PDB file of N, CA, C and O in Angstrom:
ATOM      1  N   MET A   1       1.343   3.191   5.116  1.00  0.00           N
ATOM      2  CA  MET A   1       0.904   4.018   4.029  1.00  0.00           C
ATOM      3  C   MET A   1      -0.413   4.710   4.389  1.00  0.00           C
ATOM      4  O   MET A   1      -0.566   5.894   4.133  1.00  0.00           O
ATOM      5  N   VAL A   2      -1.332   3.960   4.974  1.00  0.00           N
ATOM      6  CA  VAL A   2      -2.615   4.549   5.357  1.00  0.00           C
ATOM      7  C   VAL A   2      -2.409   5.594   6.447  1.00  0.00           C
ATOM      8  O   VAL A   2      -2.991   6.679   6.401  1.00  0.00           O
ATOM      9  N   LYS A   3      -1.568   5.267   7.422  1.00  0.00           N
ATOM     10  CA  LYS A   3      -1.313   6.186   8.535  1.00  0.00           C
ATOM     11  C   LYS A   3      -0.844   7.549   8.037  1.00  0.00           C
ATOM     12  O   LYS A   3      -1.203   8.582   8.588  1.00  0.00           O
ATOM     13  N   ASN A   4      -0.057   7.558   6.967  1.00  0.00           N
ATOM     14  CA  ASN A   4       0.468   8.804   6.413  1.00  0.00           C
ATOM     15  C   ASN A   4      -0.307   9.272   5.189  1.00  0.00           C
ATOM     16  O   ASN A   4       0.151  10.139   4.455  1.00  0.00           O
ATOM     17  N   ASN A   5      -1.486   8.679   4.953  1.00  0.00           N
ATOM     18  CA  ASN A   5      -2.358   9.036   3.838  1.00  0.00           C
ATOM     19  C   ASN A   5      -1.632   8.912   2.494  1.00  0.00           C
ATOM     20  O   ASN A   5      -1.735   9.776   1.641  1.00  0.00           O
ATOM     21  N   ILE A   6      -0.884   7.820   2.337  1.00  0.00           N
ATOM     22  CA  ILE A   6      -0.147   7.564   1.099  1.00  0.00           C
ATOM     23  C   ILE A   6      -0.829   6.408   0.377  1.00  0.00           C
ATOM     24  O   ILE A   6      -0.930   5.313   0.911  1.00  0.00           O
ATOM     25  N   GLY A   7      -1.291   6.656  -0.830  1.00  0.00           N
ATOM     26  CA  GLY A   7      -1.991   5.636  -1.600  1.00  0.00           C
ATOM     27  C   GLY A   7      -1.099   4.875  -2.556  1.00  0.00           C
ATOM     28  O   GLY A   7      -1.441   3.795  -3.013  1.00  0.00           O
ATOM     29  N   SER A   8       0.053   5.449  -2.874  1.00  0.00           N
ATOM     30  CA  SER A   8       0.959   4.781  -3.800  1.00  0.00           C
ATOM     31  C   SER A   8       2.385   5.273  -3.578  1.00  0.00           C
ATOM     32  O   SER A   8       2.607   6.313  -2.979  1.00  0.00           O
ATOM     33  N   LEU A   9       3.336   4.493  -4.090  1.00  0.00           N
ATOM     34  CA  LEU A   9       4.752   4.832  -3.989  1.00  0.00           C
ATOM     35  C   LEU A   9       5.381   4.744  -5.370  1.00  0.00           C
ATOM     36  O   LEU A   9       5.049   3.870  -6.159  1.00  0.00           O
ATOM     37  N   VAL A  10       6.293   5.653  -5.674  1.00  0.00           N
ATOM     38  CA  VAL A  10       7.050   5.608  -6.918  1.00  0.00           C
ATOM     39  C   VAL A  10       8.281   4.742  -6.686  1.00  0.00           C
ATOM     40  O   VAL A  10       8.977   4.900  -5.695  1.00  0.00           O
ATOM     41  N   LEU A  11       8.537   3.817  -7.599  1.00  0.00           N
ATOM     42  CA  LEU A  11       9.696   2.942  -7.491  1.00  0.00           C
ATOM     43  C   LEU A  11      10.790   3.438  -8.423  1.00  0.00           C
ATOM     44  O   LEU A  11      10.550   3.707  -9.594  1.00  0.00           O
ATOM     45  N   LEU A  12      11.998   3.561  -7.883  1.00  0.00           N
ATOM     46  CA  LEU A  12      13.151   4.006  -8.665  1.00  0.00           C
ATOM     47  C   LEU A  12      14.094   2.841  -8.884  1.00  0.00           C
ATOM     48  O   LEU A  12      14.237   1.973  -8.021  1.00  0.00           O
ATOM     49  N   LYS A  13      14.765   2.817 -10.031  1.00  0.00           N
ATOM     50  CA  LYS A  13      15.747   1.780 -10.307  1.00  0.00           C
ATOM     51  C   LYS A  13      16.915   1.950  -9.353  1.00  0.00           C
ATOM     52  O   LYS A  13      17.379   3.061  -9.128  1.00  0.00           O
ATOM     53  N   PRO A  14      17.416   0.859  -8.763  1.00  0.00           N
ATOM     54  CA  PRO A  14      18.556   0.945  -7.844  1.00  0.00           C
ATOM     55  C   PRO A  14      19.750   1.632  -8.496  1.00  0.00           C
ATOM     56  O   PRO A  14      20.115   1.306  -9.620  1.00  0.00           O
ATOM     57  N   GLY A  15      20.316   2.592  -7.806  1.00  0.00           N
ATOM     58  CA  GLY A  15      21.498   3.289  -8.291  1.00  0.00           C
ATOM     59  C   GLY A  15      21.210   4.336  -9.350  1.00  0.00           C
ATOM     60  O   GLY A  15      22.088   5.048  -9.782  1.00  0.00           O
ATOM     61  N   GLU A  16      19.969   4.432  -9.790  1.00  0.00           N
ATOM     62  CA  GLU A  16      19.597   5.393 -10.824  1.00  0.00           C
ATOM     63  C   GLU A  16      18.430   6.234 -10.302  1.00  0.00           C
ATOM     64  O   GLU A  16      17.287   6.022 -10.667  1.00  0.00           O
ATOM     65  N   GLN A  17      18.705   7.184  -9.455  1.00  0.00           N
ATOM     66  CA  GLN A  17      17.679   7.965  -8.784  1.00  0.00           C
ATOM     67  C   GLN A  17      16.765   8.745  -9.731  1.00  0.00           C
ATOM     68  O   GLN A  17      15.706   9.171  -9.351  1.00  0.00           O
ATOM     69  N   GLN A  18      17.176   8.944 -10.979  1.00  0.00           N
ATOM     70  CA  GLN A  18      16.365   9.713 -11.910  1.00  0.00           C
ATOM     71  C   GLN A  18      15.476   8.839 -12.797  1.00  0.00           C
ATOM     72  O   GLN A  18      14.705   9.360 -13.582  1.00  0.00           O
ATOM     73  N   HIS A  19      15.592   7.531 -12.699  1.00  0.00           N
ATOM     74  CA  HIS A  19      14.831   6.638 -13.561  1.00  0.00           C
ATOM     75  C   HIS A  19      13.732   5.932 -12.775  1.00  0.00           C
ATOM     76  O   HIS A  19      14.014   5.143 -11.875  1.00  0.00           O
ATOM     77  N   ILE A  20      12.498   6.210 -13.147  1.00  0.00           N
ATOM     78  CA  ILE A  20      11.360   5.611 -12.461  1.00  0.00           C
ATOM     79  C   ILE A  20      11.139   4.207 -13.020  1.00  0.00           C
ATOM     80  O   ILE A  20      11.030   4.012 -14.226  1.00  0.00           O
ATOM     81  N   ALA A  21      11.067   3.241 -12.119  1.00  0.00           N
ATOM     82  CA  ALA A  21      10.862   1.849 -12.511  1.00  0.00           C
ATOM     83  C   ALA A  21       9.376   1.502 -12.521  1.00  0.00           C
ATOM     84  O   ALA A  21       8.948   0.583 -13.195  1.00  0.00           O
ATOM     85  N   GLY A  22       8.579   2.244 -11.762  1.00  0.00           N
ATOM     86  CA  GLY A  22       7.147   1.960 -11.718  1.00  0.00           C
ATOM     87  C   GLY A  22       6.483   2.620 -10.537  1.00  0.00           C
ATOM     88  O   GLY A  22       7.067   3.459  -9.851  1.00  0.00           O
ATOM     89  N   ILE A  23       5.244   2.252 -10.303  1.00  0.00           N
ATOM     90  CA  ILE A  23       4.470   2.782  -9.183  1.00  0.00           C
ATOM     91  C   ILE A  23       3.774   1.596  -8.526  1.00  0.00           C
ATOM     92  O   ILE A  23       3.438   0.616  -9.192  1.00  0.00           O
ATOM     93  N   ILE A  24       3.583   1.685  -7.242  1.00  0.00           N
ATOM     94  CA  ILE A  24       2.986   0.562  -6.517  1.00  0.00           C
ATOM     95  C   ILE A  24       1.929   1.091  -5.548  1.00  0.00           C
ATOM     96  O   ILE A  24       2.106   2.134  -4.940  1.00  0.00           O
ATOM     97  N   THR A  25       0.814   0.382  -5.458  1.00  0.00           N
ATOM     98  CA  THR A  25      -0.263   0.752  -4.543  1.00  0.00           C
ATOM     99  C   THR A  25      -0.367  -0.296  -3.445  1.00  0.00           C
ATOM    100  O   THR A  25       0.284  -1.337  -3.514  1.00  0.00           O
ATOM    101  N   GLU A  26      -1.226  -0.025  -2.458  1.00  0.00           N
ATOM    102  CA  GLU A  26      -1.382  -0.965  -1.349  1.00  0.00           C
ATOM    103  C   GLU A  26      -1.778  -2.347  -1.835  1.00  0.00           C
ATOM    104  O   GLU A  26      -1.228  -3.355  -1.427  1.00  0.00           O
ATOM    105  N   ARG A  27      -2.753  -2.414  -2.735  1.00  0.00           N
ATOM    106  CA  ARG A  27      -3.256  -3.706  -3.200  1.00  0.00           C
ATOM    107  C   ARG A  27      -2.212  -4.441  -4.035  1.00  0.00           C
ATOM    108  O   ARG A  27      -2.038  -5.642  -3.920  1.00  0.00           O
ATOM    109  N   VAL A  28      -1.526  -3.710  -4.912  1.00  0.00           N
ATOM    110  CA  VAL A  28      -0.472  -4.337  -5.714  1.00  0.00           C
ATOM    111  C   VAL A  28       0.650  -4.809  -4.802  1.00  0.00           C
ATOM    112  O   VAL A  28       1.203  -5.896  -4.985  1.00  0.00           O
ATOM    113  N   THR A  29       0.967  -3.994  -3.796  1.00  0.00           N
ATOM    114  CA  THR A  29       2.012  -4.366  -2.843  1.00  0.00           C
ATOM    115  C   THR A  29       1.676  -5.698  -2.191  1.00  0.00           C
ATOM    116  O   THR A  29       2.515  -6.600  -2.132  1.00  0.00           O
ATOM    117  N   MET A  30       0.435  -5.830  -1.730  1.00  0.00           N
ATOM    118  CA  MET A  30       0.040  -7.064  -1.057  1.00  0.00           C
ATOM    119  C   MET A  30       0.101  -8.242  -2.022  1.00  0.00           C
ATOM    120  O   MET A  30       0.596  -9.318  -1.662  1.00  0.00           O
ATOM    121  N   GLN A  31      -0.369  -8.060  -3.234  1.00  0.00           N
ATOM    122  CA  GLN A  31      -0.365  -9.145  -4.218  1.00  0.00           C
ATOM    123  C   GLN A  31       1.057  -9.598  -4.513  1.00  0.00           C
ATOM    124  O   GLN A  31       1.351 -10.794  -4.509  1.00  0.00           O
ATOM    125  N   LEU A  32       1.967  -8.659  -4.768  1.00  0.00           N
ATOM    126  CA  LEU A  32       3.353  -9.011  -5.077  1.00  0.00           C
ATOM    127  C   LEU A  32       4.062  -9.640  -3.879  1.00  0.00           C
ATOM    128  O   LEU A  32       4.805 -10.611  -4.029  1.00  0.00           O
ATOM    129  N   MET A  33       3.827  -9.076  -2.704  1.00  0.00           N
ATOM    130  CA  MET A  33       4.484  -9.620  -1.516  1.00  0.00           C
ATOM    131  C   MET A  33       4.020 -11.041  -1.244  1.00  0.00           C
ATOM    132  O   MET A  33       4.807 -11.903  -0.876  1.00  0.00           O
ATOM    133  N   THR A  34       2.739 -11.308  -1.471  1.00  0.00           N
ATOM    134  CA  THR A  34       2.204 -12.648  -1.264  1.00  0.00           C
ATOM    135  C   THR A  34       2.729 -13.612  -2.331  1.00  0.00           C
ATOM    136  O   THR A  34       3.197 -14.700  -2.014  1.00  0.00           O
ATOM    137  N   GLU A  35       2.680 -13.168  -3.581  1.00  0.00           N
ATOM    138  CA  GLU A  35       3.094 -14.023  -4.695  1.00  0.00           C
ATOM    139  C   GLU A  35       4.563 -14.427  -4.604  1.00  0.00           C
ATOM    140  O   GLU A  35       4.922 -15.566  -4.876  1.00  0.00           O
ATOM    141  N   TYR A  36       5.412 -13.486  -4.202  1.00  0.00           N
ATOM    142  CA  TYR A  36       6.849 -13.761  -4.157  1.00  0.00           C
ATOM    143  C   TYR A  36       7.375 -14.041  -2.749  1.00  0.00           C
ATOM    144  O   TYR A  36       8.578 -14.069  -2.527  1.00  0.00           O
ATOM    145  N   HIS A  37       6.448 -14.248  -1.806  1.00  0.00           N
ATOM    146  CA  HIS A  37       6.806 -14.595  -0.423  1.00  0.00           C
ATOM    147  C   HIS A  37       7.747 -13.549   0.193  1.00  0.00           C
ATOM    148  O   HIS A  37       8.733 -13.880   0.843  1.00  0.00           O
ATOM    149  N   ILE A  38       7.428 -12.274  -0.025  1.00  0.00           N
ATOM    150  CA  ILE A  38       8.226 -11.174   0.523  1.00  0.00           C
ATOM    151  C   ILE A  38       7.555 -10.711   1.808  1.00  0.00           C
ATOM    152  O   ILE A  38       6.386 -10.344   1.806  1.00  0.00           O
ATOM    153  N   ARG A  39       8.280 -10.728   2.902  1.00  0.00           N
ATOM    154  CA  ARG A  39       7.700 -10.347   4.186  1.00  0.00           C
ATOM    155  C   ARG A  39       7.954  -8.884   4.536  1.00  0.00           C
ATOM    156  O   ARG A  39       7.186  -8.294   5.286  1.00  0.00           O
ATOM    157  N   HIS A  40       9.025  -8.313   4.007  1.00  0.00           N
ATOM    158  CA  HIS A  40       9.368  -6.926   4.340  1.00  0.00           C
ATOM    159  C   HIS A  40       9.895  -6.202   3.102  1.00  0.00           C
ATOM    160  O   HIS A  40      10.593  -6.792   2.290  1.00  0.00           O
ATOM    161  N   VAL A  41       9.548  -4.907   2.990  1.00  0.00           N
ATOM    162  CA  VAL A  41      10.037  -4.058   1.901  1.00  0.00           C
ATOM    163  C   VAL A  41      10.650  -2.811   2.526  1.00  0.00           C
ATOM    164  O   VAL A  41      10.039  -2.175   3.393  1.00  0.00           O
ATOM    165  N   GLN A  42      11.850  -2.491   2.099  1.00  0.00           N
ATOM    166  CA  GLN A  42      12.519  -1.290   2.606  1.00  0.00           C
ATOM    167  C   GLN A  42      11.942  -0.047   1.936  1.00  0.00           C
ATOM    168  O   GLN A  42      11.638  -0.059   0.750  1.00  0.00           O
ATOM    169  N   VAL A  43      11.825   1.037   2.712  1.00  0.00           N
ATOM    170  CA  VAL A  43      11.418   2.331   2.184  1.00  0.00           C
ATOM    171  C   VAL A  43      12.644   3.228   2.258  1.00  0.00           C
ATOM    172  O   VAL A  43      13.177   3.481   3.336  1.00  0.00           O
ATOM    173  N   ILE A  44      13.084   3.676   1.080  1.00  0.00           N
ATOM    174  CA  ILE A  44      14.318   4.455   1.008  1.00  0.00           C
ATOM    175  C   ILE A  44      14.027   5.825   0.411  1.00  0.00           C
ATOM    176  O   ILE A  44      13.391   5.931  -0.630  1.00  0.00           O
ATOM    177  N   ASP A  45      14.470   6.856   1.091  1.00  0.00           N
ATOM    178  CA  ASP A  45      14.383   8.238   0.617  1.00  0.00           C
ATOM    179  C   ASP A  45      15.783   8.830   0.729  1.00  0.00           C
ATOM    180  O   ASP A  45      16.057   9.642   1.601  1.00  0.00           O
ATOM    181  N   GLY A  46      16.686   8.348  -0.131  1.00  0.00           N
ATOM    182  CA  GLY A  46      18.087   8.725  -0.024  1.00  0.00           C
ATOM    183  C   GLY A  46      18.806   7.896   1.022  1.00  0.00           C
ATOM    184  O   GLY A  46      19.998   7.652   0.952  1.00  0.00           O
ATOM    185  N   LYS A  47      18.062   7.466   2.014  1.00  0.00           N
ATOM    186  CA  LYS A  47      18.558   6.580   3.067  1.00  0.00           C
ATOM    187  C   LYS A  47      17.371   5.744   3.533  1.00  0.00           C
ATOM    188  O   LYS A  47      16.215   6.030   3.185  1.00  0.00           O
ATOM    189  N   LEU A  48      17.627   4.726   4.290  1.00  0.00           N
ATOM    190  CA  LEU A  48      16.552   3.880   4.793  1.00  0.00           C
ATOM    191  C   LEU A  48      15.702   4.687   5.772  1.00  0.00           C
ATOM    192  O   LEU A  48      16.212   5.211   6.760  1.00  0.00           O
ATOM    193  N   VAL A  49      14.410   4.825   5.467  1.00  0.00           N
ATOM    194  CA  VAL A  49      13.527   5.590   6.358  1.00  0.00           C
ATOM    195  C   VAL A  49      12.470   4.715   7.025  1.00  0.00           C
ATOM    196  O   VAL A  49      11.769   5.160   7.921  1.00  0.00           O
ATOM    197  N   GLY A  50      12.374   3.468   6.570  1.00  0.00           N
ATOM    198  CA  GLY A  50      11.405   2.589   7.196  1.00  0.00           C
ATOM    199  C   GLY A  50      11.323   1.246   6.519  1.00  0.00           C
ATOM    200  O   GLY A  50      12.006   0.984   5.534  1.00  0.00           O
ATOM    201  N   VAL A  51      10.466   0.406   7.060  1.00  0.00           N
ATOM    202  CA  VAL A  51      10.230  -0.926   6.523  1.00  0.00           C
ATOM    203  C   VAL A  51       8.731  -1.176   6.562  1.00  0.00           C
ATOM    204  O   VAL A  51       8.068  -0.875   7.551  1.00  0.00           O
ATOM    205  N   ILE A  52       8.197  -1.695   5.474  1.00  0.00           N
ATOM    206  CA  ILE A  52       6.784  -2.062   5.407  1.00  0.00           C
ATOM    207  C   ILE A  52       6.716  -3.582   5.437  1.00  0.00           C
ATOM    208  O   ILE A  52       7.387  -4.256   4.653  1.00  0.00           O
ATOM    209  N   SER A  53       5.911  -4.110   6.333  1.00  0.00           N
ATOM    210  CA  SER A  53       5.755  -5.565   6.410  1.00  0.00           C
ATOM    211  C   SER A  53       4.449  -5.965   5.728  1.00  0.00           C
ATOM    212  O   SER A  53       3.561  -5.145   5.520  1.00  0.00           O
ATOM    213  N   ILE A  54       4.336  -7.233   5.394  1.00  0.00           N
ATOM    214  CA  ILE A  54       3.101  -7.734   4.797  1.00  0.00           C
ATOM    215  C   ILE A  54       1.937  -7.509   5.765  1.00  0.00           C
ATOM    216  O   ILE A  54       0.824  -7.216   5.350  1.00  0.00           O
ATOM    217  N   LYS A  55       2.215  -7.582   7.055  1.00  0.00           N
ATOM    218  CA  LYS A  55       1.179  -7.334   8.066  1.00  0.00           C
ATOM    219  C   LYS A  55       0.676  -5.894   7.967  1.00  0.00           C
ATOM    220  O   LYS A  55      -0.527  -5.647   8.057  1.00  0.00           O
ATOM    221  N   ASP A  56       1.585  -4.935   7.753  1.00  0.00           N
ATOM    222  CA  ASP A  56       1.194  -3.533   7.578  1.00  0.00           C
ATOM    223  C   ASP A  56       0.273  -3.369   6.374  1.00  0.00           C
ATOM    224  O   ASP A  56      -0.726  -2.657   6.423  1.00  0.00           O
ATOM    225  N   VAL A  57       0.631  -4.028   5.286  1.00  0.00           N
ATOM    226  CA  VAL A  57      -0.142  -3.903   4.049  1.00  0.00           C
ATOM    227  C   VAL A  57      -1.515  -4.541   4.207  1.00  0.00           C
ATOM    228  O   VAL A  57      -2.530  -3.957   3.820  1.00  0.00           O
ATOM    229  N   VAL A  58      -1.565  -5.732   4.805  1.00  0.00           N
ATOM    230  CA  VAL A  58      -2.847  -6.410   5.021  1.00  0.00           C
ATOM    231  C   VAL A  58      -3.746  -5.554   5.919  1.00  0.00           C
ATOM    232  O   VAL A  58      -4.942  -5.391   5.649  1.00  0.00           O
ATOM    233  N   ARG A  59      -3.181  -4.978   6.958  1.00  0.00           N
ATOM    234  CA  ARG A  59      -3.951  -4.125   7.865  1.00  0.00           C
ATOM    235  C   ARG A  59      -4.490  -2.894   7.110  1.00  0.00           C
ATOM    236  O   ARG A  59      -5.657  -2.528   7.261  1.00  0.00           O
ATOM    237  N   ALA A  60      -3.659  -2.279   6.285  1.00  0.00           N
ATOM    238  CA  ALA A  60      -4.075  -1.086   5.537  1.00  0.00           C
ATOM    239  C   ALA A  60      -5.205  -1.409   4.560  1.00  0.00           C
ATOM    240  O   ALA A  60      -6.178  -0.660   4.461  1.00  0.00           O
ATOM    241  N   VAL A  61      -5.078  -2.519   3.853  1.00  0.00           N
ATOM    242  CA  VAL A  61      -6.126  -2.908   2.910  1.00  0.00           C
ATOM    243  C   VAL A  61      -7.412  -3.219   3.666  1.00  0.00           C
ATOM    244  O   VAL A  61      -8.507  -2.826   3.242  1.00  0.00           O
ATOM    245  N   GLY A  62      -7.307  -3.896   4.798  1.00  0.00           N
ATOM    246  CA  GLY A  62      -8.483  -4.188   5.618  1.00  0.00           C
ATOM    247  C   GLY A  62      -9.179  -2.925   6.101  1.00  0.00           C
ATOM    248  O   GLY A  62     -10.404  -2.825   6.063  1.00  0.00           O
ATOM    249  N   GLU A  63      -8.401  -1.931   6.536  1.00  0.00           N
ATOM    250  CA  GLU A  63      -8.975  -0.663   6.982  1.00  0.00           C
ATOM    251  C   GLU A  63      -9.653   0.067   5.827  1.00  0.00           C
ATOM    252  O   GLU A  63     -10.734   0.632   5.991  1.00  0.00           O
ATOM    253  N   GLN A  64      -9.045   0.014   4.666  1.00  0.00           N
ATOM    254  CA  GLN A  64      -9.626   0.671   3.496  1.00  0.00           C
ATOM    255  C   GLN A  64     -10.941  -0.007   3.114  1.00  0.00           C
ATOM    256  O   GLN A  64     -11.943   0.662   2.863  1.00  0.00           O
ATOM    257  N   GLN A  65     -10.955  -1.318   3.090  1.00  0.00           N
ATOM    258  CA  GLN A  65     -12.172  -2.043   2.736  1.00  0.00           C
ATOM    259  C   GLN A  65     -13.259  -1.849   3.774  1.00  0.00           C
ATOM    260  O   GLN A  65     -14.439  -1.750   3.438  1.00  0.00           O
ATOM    261  N   SER A  66     -12.885  -1.762   5.034  1.00  0.00           N
ATOM    262  CA  SER A  66     -13.862  -1.514   6.100  1.00  0.00           C
ATOM    263  C   SER A  66     -14.520  -0.153   5.910  1.00  0.00           C
ATOM    264  O   SER A  66     -15.739  -0.011   6.056  1.00  0.00           O
ATOM    265  N   GLY A  67     -13.705   0.857   5.575  1.00  0.00           N
ATOM    266  CA  GLY A  67     -14.244   2.188   5.327  1.00  0.00           C
ATOM    267  C   GLY A  67     -15.177   2.203   4.136  1.00  0.00           C
ATOM    268  O   GLY A  67     -16.252   2.838   4.173  1.00  0.00           O
ATOM    269  N   GLU A  68     -14.801   1.507   3.069  1.00  0.00           N
ATOM    270  CA  GLU A  68     -15.657   1.428   1.882  1.00  0.00           C
ATOM    271  C   GLU A  68     -16.977   0.739   2.215  1.00  0.00           C
ATOM    272  O   GLU A  68     -18.043   1.178   1.778  1.00  0.00           O
ATOM    273  N   LEU A  69     -16.922  -0.323   3.003  1.00  0.00           N
ATOM    274  CA  LEU A  69     -18.120  -1.047   3.396  1.00  0.00           C
ATOM    275  C   LEU A  69     -19.053  -0.159   4.218  1.00  0.00           C
ATOM    276  O   LEU A  69     -20.262  -0.139   3.996  1.00  0.00           O
ATOM    277  N   LYS A  70     -18.500   0.613   5.142  1.00  0.00           N
ATOM    278  CA  LYS A  70     -19.323   1.529   5.946  1.00  0.00           C
ATOM    279  C   LYS A  70     -19.992   2.575   5.074  1.00  0.00           C
ATOM    280  O   LYS A  70     -21.167   2.896   5.252  1.00  0.00           O
ATOM    281  N   ARG A  71     -19.246   3.134   4.110  1.00  0.00           N
ATOM    282  CA  ARG A  71     -19.830   4.139   3.213  1.00  0.00           C
ATOM    283  C   ARG A  71     -20.929   3.534   2.349  1.00  0.00           C
ATOM    284  O   ARG A  71     -21.981   4.136   2.143  1.00  0.00           O
ATOM    285  N   LEU A  72     -20.720   2.318   1.851  1.00  0.00           N
ATOM    286  CA  LEU A  72     -21.734   1.661   1.031  1.00  0.00           C
ATOM    287  C   LEU A  72     -22.985   1.339   1.847  1.00  0.00           C
ATOM    288  O   LEU A  72     -24.112   1.510   1.375  1.00  0.00           O
ATOM    289  N   ASN A  73     -22.789   0.858   3.074  1.00  0.00           N
ATOM    290  CA  ASN A  73     -23.946   0.589   3.947  1.00  0.00           C
ATOM    291  C   ASN A  73     -24.717   1.870   4.229  1.00  0.00           C
ATOM    292  O   ASN A  73     -25.943   1.882   4.236  1.00  0.00           O
ATOM    293  N   GLY A  74     -23.993   2.968   4.462  1.00  0.00           N
ATOM    294  CA  GLY A  74     -24.655   4.250   4.680  1.00  0.00           C
ATOM    295  C   GLY A  74     -25.432   4.689   3.465  1.00  0.00           C
ATOM    296  O   GLY A  74     -26.554   5.212   3.570  1.00  0.00           O
ATOM    297  N   TYR A  75     -24.864   4.475   2.298  1.00  0.00           N
ATOM    298  CA  TYR A  75     -25.532   4.841   1.043  1.00  0.00           C
ATOM    299  C   TYR A  75     -26.799   4.021   0.860  1.00  0.00           C
ATOM    300  O   TYR A  75     -27.863   4.549   0.533  1.00  0.00           O
ATOM    301  N   ILE A  76     -26.710   2.717   1.112  1.00  0.00           N
ATOM    302  CA  ILE A  76     -27.861   1.826   0.960  1.00  0.00           C
ATOM    303  C   ILE A  76     -28.974   2.206   1.932  1.00  0.00           C
ATOM    304  O   ILE A  76     -30.151   2.193   1.593  1.00  0.00           O
ATOM    305  N   LYS A  77     -28.605   2.598   3.142  1.00  0.00           N
ATOM    306  CA  LYS A  77     -29.591   2.960   4.162  1.00  0.00           C
ATOM    307  C   LYS A  77     -30.085   4.400   4.010  1.00  0.00           C
ATOM    308  O   LYS A  77     -30.924   4.846   4.774  1.00  0.00           O
ATOM    309  N   GLY A  78     -29.537   5.127   3.034  1.00  0.00           N
ATOM    310  CA  GLY A  78     -29.998   6.494   2.787  1.00  0.00           C
ATOM    311  C   GLY A  78     -29.306   7.541   3.611  1.00  0.00           C
ATOM    312  O   GLY A  78     -29.699   8.698   3.619  1.00  0.00           O
ATOM    313  N   GLY A  79     -28.263   7.178   4.332  1.00  0.00           N
ATOM    314  CA  GLY A  79     -27.564   8.130   5.185  1.00  0.00           C
ATOM    315  C   GLY A  79     -26.344   8.754   4.545  1.00  0.00           C
ATOM    316  O   GLY A  79     -25.589   9.465   5.173  1.00  0.00           O
ATOM    317  N   TYR A  80     -26.163   8.502   3.270  1.00  0.00           N
ATOM    318  CA  TYR A  80     -24.995   9.022   2.562  1.00  0.00           C
ATOM    319  C   TYR A  80     -25.307  10.381   1.962  1.00  0.00           C
ATOM    320  O   TYR A  80     -26.317  10.556   1.309  1.00  0.00           O
ATOM    321  N   CYS A  81     -24.455  11.353   2.246  1.00  0.00           N
ATOM    322  CA  CYS A  81     -24.691  12.705   1.703  1.00  0.00           C
ATOM    323  C   CYS A  81     -23.598  13.075   0.734  1.00  0.00           C
ATOM    324  O   CYS A  81     -22.495  12.794   0.884  1.00  0.00           O
TER     325      CYS A  81
END
């Protein structure tokens, strides 16, 4: 998701392409995958286009938090514009 600059995904009800079931973000994805012991999630765009693993999600959240930490440190040190 981070690699493709995607912050959230729209979830559709199976078999009902016009009915939105919800929306999911990186952090929610990680929480749900951890809570329900889900290791892989299929990404479908009319057909299977990929698979997201819990490792992918953990890495993306870590990269996001690292970036936030760098920006905050820059702000604290006065280097934030």
